PDB file of C-alpha atoms in Angstrom:
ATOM      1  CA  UNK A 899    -165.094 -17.391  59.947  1.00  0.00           C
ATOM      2  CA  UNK A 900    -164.767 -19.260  63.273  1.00  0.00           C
ATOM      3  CA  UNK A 901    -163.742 -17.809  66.354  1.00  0.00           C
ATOM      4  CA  UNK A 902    -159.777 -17.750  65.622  1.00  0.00           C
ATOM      5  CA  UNK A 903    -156.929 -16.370  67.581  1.00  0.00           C
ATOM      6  CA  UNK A 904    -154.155 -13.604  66.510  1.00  0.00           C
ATOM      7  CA  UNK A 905    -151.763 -17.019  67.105  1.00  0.00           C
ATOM      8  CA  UNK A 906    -153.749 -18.944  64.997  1.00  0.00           C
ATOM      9  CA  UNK A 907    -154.013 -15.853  62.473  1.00  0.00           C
ATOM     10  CA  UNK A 908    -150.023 -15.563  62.015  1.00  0.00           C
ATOM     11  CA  UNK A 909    -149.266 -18.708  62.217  1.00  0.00           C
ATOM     12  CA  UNK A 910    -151.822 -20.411  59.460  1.00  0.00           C
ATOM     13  CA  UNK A 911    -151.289 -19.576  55.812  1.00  0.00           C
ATOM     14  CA  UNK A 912    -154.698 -19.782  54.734  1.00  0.00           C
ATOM     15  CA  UNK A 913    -155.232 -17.177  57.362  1.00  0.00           C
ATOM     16  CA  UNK A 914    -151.579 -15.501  56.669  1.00  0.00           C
ATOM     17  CA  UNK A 915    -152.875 -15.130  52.685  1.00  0.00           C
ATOM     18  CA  UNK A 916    -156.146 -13.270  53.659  1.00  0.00           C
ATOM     19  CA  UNK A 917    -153.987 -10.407  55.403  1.00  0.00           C
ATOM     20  CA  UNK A 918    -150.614 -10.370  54.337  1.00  0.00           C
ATOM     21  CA  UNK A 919    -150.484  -8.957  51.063  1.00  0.00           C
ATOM     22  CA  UNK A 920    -151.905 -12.251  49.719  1.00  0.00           C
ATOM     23  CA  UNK A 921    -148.955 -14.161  51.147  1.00  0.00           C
ATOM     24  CA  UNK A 922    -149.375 -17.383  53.022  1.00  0.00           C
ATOM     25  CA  UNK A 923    -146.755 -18.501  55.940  1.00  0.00           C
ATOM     26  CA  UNK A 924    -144.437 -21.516  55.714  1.00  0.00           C
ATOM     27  CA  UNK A 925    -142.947 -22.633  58.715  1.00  0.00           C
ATOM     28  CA  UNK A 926    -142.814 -25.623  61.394  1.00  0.00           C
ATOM     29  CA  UNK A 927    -142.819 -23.088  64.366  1.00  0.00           C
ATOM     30  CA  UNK A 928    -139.757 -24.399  65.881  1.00  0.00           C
ATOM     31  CA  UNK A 929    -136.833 -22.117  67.027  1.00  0.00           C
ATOM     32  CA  UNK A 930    -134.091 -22.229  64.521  1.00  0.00           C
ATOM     33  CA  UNK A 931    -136.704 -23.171  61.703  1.00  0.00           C
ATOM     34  CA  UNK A 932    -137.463 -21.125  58.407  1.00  0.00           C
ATOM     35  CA  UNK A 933    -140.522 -18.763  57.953  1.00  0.00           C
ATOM     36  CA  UNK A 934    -141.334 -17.610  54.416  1.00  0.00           C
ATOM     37  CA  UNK A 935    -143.896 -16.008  52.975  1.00  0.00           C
ATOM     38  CA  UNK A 936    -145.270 -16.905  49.600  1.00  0.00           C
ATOM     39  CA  UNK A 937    -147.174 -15.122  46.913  1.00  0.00           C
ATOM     40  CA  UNK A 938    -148.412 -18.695  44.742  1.00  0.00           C
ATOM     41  CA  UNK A 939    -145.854 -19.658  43.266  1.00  0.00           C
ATOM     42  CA  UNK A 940    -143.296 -16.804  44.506  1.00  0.00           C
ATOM     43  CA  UNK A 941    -141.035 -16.752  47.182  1.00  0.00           C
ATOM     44  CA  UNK A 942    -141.571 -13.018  49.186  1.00  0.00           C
ATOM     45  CA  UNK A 943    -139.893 -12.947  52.261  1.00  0.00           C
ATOM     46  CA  UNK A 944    -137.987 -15.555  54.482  1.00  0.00           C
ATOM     47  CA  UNK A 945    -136.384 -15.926  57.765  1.00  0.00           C
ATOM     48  CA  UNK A 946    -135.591 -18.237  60.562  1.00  0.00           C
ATOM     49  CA  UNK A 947    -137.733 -18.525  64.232  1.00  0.00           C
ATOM     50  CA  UNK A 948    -135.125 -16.970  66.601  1.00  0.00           C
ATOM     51  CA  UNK A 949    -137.955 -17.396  69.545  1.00  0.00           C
ATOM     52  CA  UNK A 950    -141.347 -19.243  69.887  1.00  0.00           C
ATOM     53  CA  UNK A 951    -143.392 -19.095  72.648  1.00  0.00           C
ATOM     54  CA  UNK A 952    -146.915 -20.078  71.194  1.00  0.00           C
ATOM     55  CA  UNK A 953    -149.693 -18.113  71.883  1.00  0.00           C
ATOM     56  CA  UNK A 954    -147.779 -15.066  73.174  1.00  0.00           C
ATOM     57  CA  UNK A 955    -144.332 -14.383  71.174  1.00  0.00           C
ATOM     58  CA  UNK A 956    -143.284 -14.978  68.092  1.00  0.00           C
ATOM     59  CA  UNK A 957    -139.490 -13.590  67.224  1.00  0.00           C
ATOM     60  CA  UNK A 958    -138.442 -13.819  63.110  1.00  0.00           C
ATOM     61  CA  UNK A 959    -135.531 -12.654  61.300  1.00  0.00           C
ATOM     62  CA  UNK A 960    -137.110 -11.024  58.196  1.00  0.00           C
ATOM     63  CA  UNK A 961    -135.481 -10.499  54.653  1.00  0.00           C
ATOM     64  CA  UNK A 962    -137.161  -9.461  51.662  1.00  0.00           C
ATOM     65  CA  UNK A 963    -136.539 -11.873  48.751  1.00  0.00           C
ATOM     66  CA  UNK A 964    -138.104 -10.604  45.803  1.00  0.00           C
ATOM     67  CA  UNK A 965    -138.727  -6.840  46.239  1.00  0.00           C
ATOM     68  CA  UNK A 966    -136.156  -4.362  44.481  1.00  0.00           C
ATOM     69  CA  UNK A 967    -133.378  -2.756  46.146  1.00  0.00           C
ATOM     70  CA  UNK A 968    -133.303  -4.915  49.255  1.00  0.00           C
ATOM     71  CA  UNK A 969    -130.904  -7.646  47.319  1.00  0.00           C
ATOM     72  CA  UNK A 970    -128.492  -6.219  49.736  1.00  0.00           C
ATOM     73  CA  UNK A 971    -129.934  -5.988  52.980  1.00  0.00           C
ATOM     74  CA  UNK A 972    -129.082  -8.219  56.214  1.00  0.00           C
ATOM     75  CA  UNK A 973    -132.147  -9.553  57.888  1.00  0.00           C
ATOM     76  CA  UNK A 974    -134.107  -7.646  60.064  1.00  0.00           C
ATOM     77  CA  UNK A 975    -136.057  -8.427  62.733  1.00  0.00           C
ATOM     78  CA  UNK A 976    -139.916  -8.437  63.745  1.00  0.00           C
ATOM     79  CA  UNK A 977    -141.289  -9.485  67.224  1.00  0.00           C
ATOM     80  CA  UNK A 978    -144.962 -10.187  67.505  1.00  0.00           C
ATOM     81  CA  UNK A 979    -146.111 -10.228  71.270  1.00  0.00           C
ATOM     82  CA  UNK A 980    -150.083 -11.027  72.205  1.00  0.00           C
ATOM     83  CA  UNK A 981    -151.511 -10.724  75.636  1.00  0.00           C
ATOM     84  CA  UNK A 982    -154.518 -10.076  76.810  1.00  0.00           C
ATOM     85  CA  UNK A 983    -155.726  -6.847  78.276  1.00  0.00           C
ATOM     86  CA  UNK A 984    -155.055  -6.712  81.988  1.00  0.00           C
ATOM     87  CA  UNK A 985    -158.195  -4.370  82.592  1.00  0.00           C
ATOM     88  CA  UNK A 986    -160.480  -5.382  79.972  1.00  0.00           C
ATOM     89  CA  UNK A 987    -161.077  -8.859  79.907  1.00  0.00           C
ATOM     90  CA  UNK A 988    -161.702 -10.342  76.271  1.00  0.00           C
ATOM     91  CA  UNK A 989    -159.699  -7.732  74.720  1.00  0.00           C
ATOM     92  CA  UNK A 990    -155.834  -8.900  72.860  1.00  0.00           C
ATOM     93  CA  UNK A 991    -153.324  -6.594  72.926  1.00  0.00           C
ATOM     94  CA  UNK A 992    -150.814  -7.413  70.114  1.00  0.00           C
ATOM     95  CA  UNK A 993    -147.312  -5.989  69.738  1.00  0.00           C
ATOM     96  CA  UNK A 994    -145.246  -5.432  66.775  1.00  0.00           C
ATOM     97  CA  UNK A 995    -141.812  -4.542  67.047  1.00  0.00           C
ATOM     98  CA  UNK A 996    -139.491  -4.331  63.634  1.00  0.00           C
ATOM     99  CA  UNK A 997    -135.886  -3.495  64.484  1.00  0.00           C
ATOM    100  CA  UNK A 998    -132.229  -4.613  63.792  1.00  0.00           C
ATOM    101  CA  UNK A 999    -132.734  -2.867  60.125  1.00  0.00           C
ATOM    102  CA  UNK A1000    -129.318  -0.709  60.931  1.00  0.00           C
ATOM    103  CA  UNK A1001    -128.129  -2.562  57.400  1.00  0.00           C
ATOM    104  CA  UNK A1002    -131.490  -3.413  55.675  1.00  0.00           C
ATOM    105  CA  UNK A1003    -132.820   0.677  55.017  1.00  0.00           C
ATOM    106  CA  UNK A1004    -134.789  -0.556  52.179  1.00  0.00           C
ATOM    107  CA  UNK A1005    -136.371  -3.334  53.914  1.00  0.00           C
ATOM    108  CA  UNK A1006    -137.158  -0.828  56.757  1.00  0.00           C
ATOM    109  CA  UNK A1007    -138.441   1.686  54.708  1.00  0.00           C
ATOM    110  CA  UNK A1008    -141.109  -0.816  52.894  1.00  0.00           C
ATOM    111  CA  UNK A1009    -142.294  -2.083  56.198  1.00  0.00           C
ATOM    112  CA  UNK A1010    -143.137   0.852  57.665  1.00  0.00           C
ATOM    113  CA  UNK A1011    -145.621   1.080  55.439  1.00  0.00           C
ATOM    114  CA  UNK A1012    -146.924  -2.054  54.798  1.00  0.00           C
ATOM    115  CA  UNK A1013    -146.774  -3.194  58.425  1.00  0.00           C
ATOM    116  CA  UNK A1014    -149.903  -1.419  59.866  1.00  0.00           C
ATOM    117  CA  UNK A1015    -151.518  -2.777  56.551  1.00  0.00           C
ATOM    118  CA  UNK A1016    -150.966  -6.448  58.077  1.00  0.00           C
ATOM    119  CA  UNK A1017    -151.841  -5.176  61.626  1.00  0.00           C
ATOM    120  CA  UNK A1018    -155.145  -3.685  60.451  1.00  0.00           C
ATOM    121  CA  UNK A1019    -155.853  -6.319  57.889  1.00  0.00           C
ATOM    122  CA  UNK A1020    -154.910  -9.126  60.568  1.00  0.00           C
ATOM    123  CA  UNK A1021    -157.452  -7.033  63.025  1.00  0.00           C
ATOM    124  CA  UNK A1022    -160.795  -6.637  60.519  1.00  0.00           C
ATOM    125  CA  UNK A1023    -160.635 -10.376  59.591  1.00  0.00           C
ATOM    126  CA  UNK A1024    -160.337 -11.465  63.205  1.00  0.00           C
ATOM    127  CA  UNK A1025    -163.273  -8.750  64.080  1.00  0.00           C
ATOM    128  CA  UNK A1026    -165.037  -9.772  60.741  1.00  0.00           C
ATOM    129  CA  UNK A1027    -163.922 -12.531  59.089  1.00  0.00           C
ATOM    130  CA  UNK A1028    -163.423 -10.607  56.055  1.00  0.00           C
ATOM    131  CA  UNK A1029    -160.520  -9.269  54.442  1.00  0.00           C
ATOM    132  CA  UNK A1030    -159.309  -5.802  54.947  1.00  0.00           C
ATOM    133  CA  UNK A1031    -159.105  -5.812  50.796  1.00  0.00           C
ATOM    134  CA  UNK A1032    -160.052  -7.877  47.915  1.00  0.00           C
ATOM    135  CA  UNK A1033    -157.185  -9.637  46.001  1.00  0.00           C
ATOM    136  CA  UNK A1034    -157.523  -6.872  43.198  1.00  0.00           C
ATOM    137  CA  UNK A1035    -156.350  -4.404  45.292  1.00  0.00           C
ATOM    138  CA  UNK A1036    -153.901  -5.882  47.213  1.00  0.00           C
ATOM    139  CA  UNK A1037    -150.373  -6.149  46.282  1.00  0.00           C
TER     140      UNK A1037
END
């Protein structure tokens, strides 16, 4: 894999597919524009860019669209923030905050666990260019 950045990483489906559960990202990256994430031919999650400020913030509203039990559940929200290391030059530091899930438990609950599986998926196939997991044991 070429030398790719965590922007590039979360904001290019056929990057998006190799870490996210096998999901690539749709999206124009413009504030007030629709993200979704899609399994082939299945819609998983969607939300709209509340802030964009390429290649250090990214600001979603998140909302589960096919996963039971989260039918009812207002979007959340998850804040991805990349800078590098003050001290150690050549090293990222990347943020993710999920919050604003006061009315979307279920949505809350499944992301806290399958949130550091992105993270640490997104991290191996920038340090490797390799998945975390094959597609046979991903979800």
């Amino acid at each position: 894999m070429n030398k790719c950045s965590y922007w590039d990483a979360i904001t290019d489906p056929e990057k998006t597919s190799k870490f996210w559960f096998n999901c690539a990202v749709r999206s124009t990256w413009e504030e007030e524009s629709s993200f979704e994430l899609w399994n082939q031919d299945e819609k998983k999650a969607e939300g709209i860019i509340l802030d964009i400020a390429p290649p250090h913030k990214l600001v979603l509203s998140f909302r589960f669209h096919s996963f039971p039990g989260t039918e009812k559940d207002t979007p959340s929200r998850i804040t991805w923030e990349i800078q590098e290391h003050e001290a150690i030059p050549g090293t990222t530091l990347v943020t993710v905050i999920h919050d604003e899930f006061a009315q979307a438990e279920n949505t809350a609950k499944i992301l806290e666990n399958g949130l550091p599986i992105v993270i640490s998926g997104l991290k191996t196939l920038l340090e490797t260019g390799e998945p975390l997991a094959s597609k046979e044991n991903s979800r």
